[in-house]
Amino acid sequence: MKMMNCLIITDIQYDFCPGGALAVAGGDQTIPIINKISSKFDKVIATQDWHPPGHMSFASNYGRHPYEVMTIVNQEQVLWPDHCVQGSPGARLHKNLNLGPVDLIIRKGNDPNIDSYSSFVENDKVTKTGLQYYLWGLGVKHIYICGLATDYCVYFSAMDAIALGFKVTVIIDACRGVDVPSGNMKKVIGEMRREHIMIETHDVILSQNLTSDRFGRGK
Ligand code: VGL
Ligand code: ZN
């Protein structure tokens, strides 16, 4: 039986692209790479950061500056600019991202009192998105992850995925990070490697013959 794989396209939203509220440098440069590879996977999931107004991760709630770290209920929380507010233009998936091959869109961060970086489990480490059951149900064994931001949503998704028993590859040139606090990118790359998360560029992955090339598209 074929080993099923999937691609998780993380948070390709206007607020994480240049000009957006929580702009990630070069965030939009990931889009052509993602479009080039997305039809090669058996299943494709896109995620969407989706916060109510006044979400607990917003610095504006506390009269603090964005990107400061604050302890909230015994947990370190990076305070972010208001971003990806449900239904706002900044929360939309970027129009250049090809949604054709996308099977499922997972939204996270809906709870006003819990932040959510991972596509699997919210930051309380208890509340699940349900994505693991979808992937287990389909027999997916190998998860490829790309998108924004490398050191937050991509990193936490990759760490949860490996802990759940999946093989995990981060497609590093199809990701961009925020590096908050400074040095965070280096730290998370080291941690992912230690956990045996593979880190590869998209051309290497394309040459690895994973290609289901579903529906004959995307050559
Ligand atoms: C993210 C910060 C806040 C991300 C989401 O998608 O990596 N980062 N919310
Ligand atoms: Zn967020």
mmCIF file of N, CA, C and O and ligand atoms in Angstrom, residues 10-11 16 22 49 51 57 80 83 108 115-117 148-149 152-154, ligand 1:
data_model
loop_
_atom_site.group_PDB
_atom_site.id
_atom_site.type_symbol
_atom_site.label_atom_id
_atom_site.label_comp_id
_atom_site.label_asym_id
_atom_site.label_seq_id
_atom_site.Cartn_x
_atom_site.Cartn_y
_atom_site.Cartn_z
ATOM 1 N N THR A 10 1.089 26.699 5.808
ATOM 2 C CA THR A 10 0.809 27.404 7.059
ATOM 3 C C THR A 10 0.604 28.910 6.865
ATOM 4 O O THR A 10 1.524 29.618 6.435
ATOM 5 N N ASP A 11 -0.578 29.373 7.129
ATOM 6 C CA ASP A 11 -0.863 30.800 7.353
ATOM 7 C C ASP A 11 -0.340 31.746 6.264
ATOM 8 O O ASP A 11 0.297 32.778 6.571
ATOM 9 N N PHE A 16 0.577 38.314 7.356
ATOM 10 C CA PHE A 16 1.930 37.786 7.526
ATOM 11 C C PHE A 16 2.830 38.094 6.320
ATOM 12 O O PHE A 16 3.981 37.667 6.289
ATOM 13 N N LEU A 22 1.442 41.836 10.803
ATOM 14 C CA LEU A 22 2.525 41.083 11.463
ATOM 15 C C LEU A 22 3.425 40.557 10.350
ATOM 16 O O LEU A 22 3.608 39.356 10.193
ATOM 17 N N ASP A 49 -4.718 31.495 10.496
ATOM 18 C CA ASP A 49 -4.763 32.099 11.828
ATOM 19 C C ASP A 49 -6.038 32.943 11.864
ATOM 20 O O ASP A 49 -6.288 33.728 10.923
ATOM 21 N N HIS A 51 -8.302 35.007 14.570
ATOM 22 C CA HIS A 51 -8.518 35.480 15.939
ATOM 23 C C HIS A 51 -9.742 36.392 16.055
ATOM 24 O O HIS A 51 -9.977 37.235 15.175
ATOM 25 N N SER A 57 -3.504 37.404 22.564
ATOM 26 C CA SER A 57 -2.114 37.563 22.100
ATOM 27 C C SER A 57 -1.824 38.983 21.612
ATOM 28 O O SER A 57 -0.678 39.279 21.264
ATOM 29 N N TRP A 80 1.697 40.200 20.162
ATOM 30 C CA TRP A 80 1.719 40.468 18.720
ATOM 31 C C TRP A 80 0.893 41.705 18.397
ATOM 32 O O TRP A 80 -0.016 42.057 19.164
ATOM 33 N N HIS A 83 -3.689 41.037 14.586
ATOM 34 C CA HIS A 83 -3.477 40.392 13.286
ATOM 35 C C HIS A 83 -4.517 39.297 13.065
ATOM 36 O O HIS A 83 -5.063 38.749 14.027
ATOM 37 N N LYS A 108 -7.376 28.302 13.230
ATOM 38 C CA LYS A 108 -6.899 28.165 14.617
ATOM 39 C C LYS A 108 -6.767 29.536 15.245
ATOM 40 O O LYS A 108 -6.611 30.536 14.547
ATOM 41 N N ASP A 115 -3.854 31.280 22.731
ATOM 42 C CA ASP A 115 -3.172 31.468 21.456
ATOM 43 C C ASP A 115 -2.949 30.097 20.841
ATOM 44 O O ASP A 115 -3.049 29.064 21.515
ATOM 45 N N SER A 116 -2.669 30.071 19.555
ATOM 46 C CA SER A 116 -2.570 28.794 18.865
ATOM 47 C C SER A 116 -1.577 28.913 17.728
ATOM 48 O O SER A 116 -1.858 29.553 16.723
ATOM 49 N N TYR A 117 -0.411 28.309 17.898
ATOM 50 C CA TYR A 117 0.586 28.320 16.832
ATOM 51 C C TYR A 117 0.509 27.041 16.004
ATOM 52 O O TYR A 117 0.549 27.064 14.792
ATOM 53 N N LEU A 148 4.347 30.195 7.015
ATOM 54 C CA LEU A 148 4.722 31.285 7.919
ATOM 55 C C LEU A 148 4.163 31.013 9.315
ATOM 56 O O LEU A 148 3.070 30.479 9.429
ATOM 57 N N ALA A 149 4.826 31.386 10.355
ATOM 58 C CA ALA A 149 6.211 31.803 10.345
ATOM 59 C C ALA A 149 7.063 30.613 10.802
ATOM 60 O O ALA A 149 6.638 29.861 11.671
ATOM 61 N N TYR A 152 7.357 30.038 14.554
ATOM 62 C CA TYR A 152 6.127 29.927 15.352
ATOM 63 C C TYR A 152 5.233 28.816 14.819
ATOM 64 O O TYR A 152 5.336 27.670 15.222
ATOM 65 N N CYS A 153 4.371 29.122 13.881
ATOM 66 C CA CYS A 153 3.398 28.103 13.483
ATOM 67 C C CYS A 153 4.041 26.897 12.821
ATOM 68 O O CYS A 153 3.626 25.764 13.048
ATOM 69 N N VAL A 154 5.062 27.119 12.000
ATOM 70 C CA VAL A 154 5.723 25.984 11.343
ATOM 71 C C VAL A 154 6.439 25.130 12.392
ATOM 72 O O VAL A 154 6.272 23.910 12.432
HETATM 73 C C1 VGL B 1 1.823 33.209 13.992
HETATM 74 C C2 VGL B 1 2.393 34.753 15.545
HETATM 75 C C3 VGL B 1 1.081 34.924 15.911
HETATM 76 C C4 VGL B 1 2.263 32.290 12.911
HETATM 77 C C5 VGL B 1 0.490 33.366 14.334
HETATM 78 O O1 VGL B 1 1.461 32.002 12.003
HETATM 79 O O2 VGL B 1 3.423 31.837 12.954
HETATM 80 N N1 VGL B 1 2.758 33.906 14.623
HETATM 81 N N2 VGL B 1 0.140 34.226 15.283
#
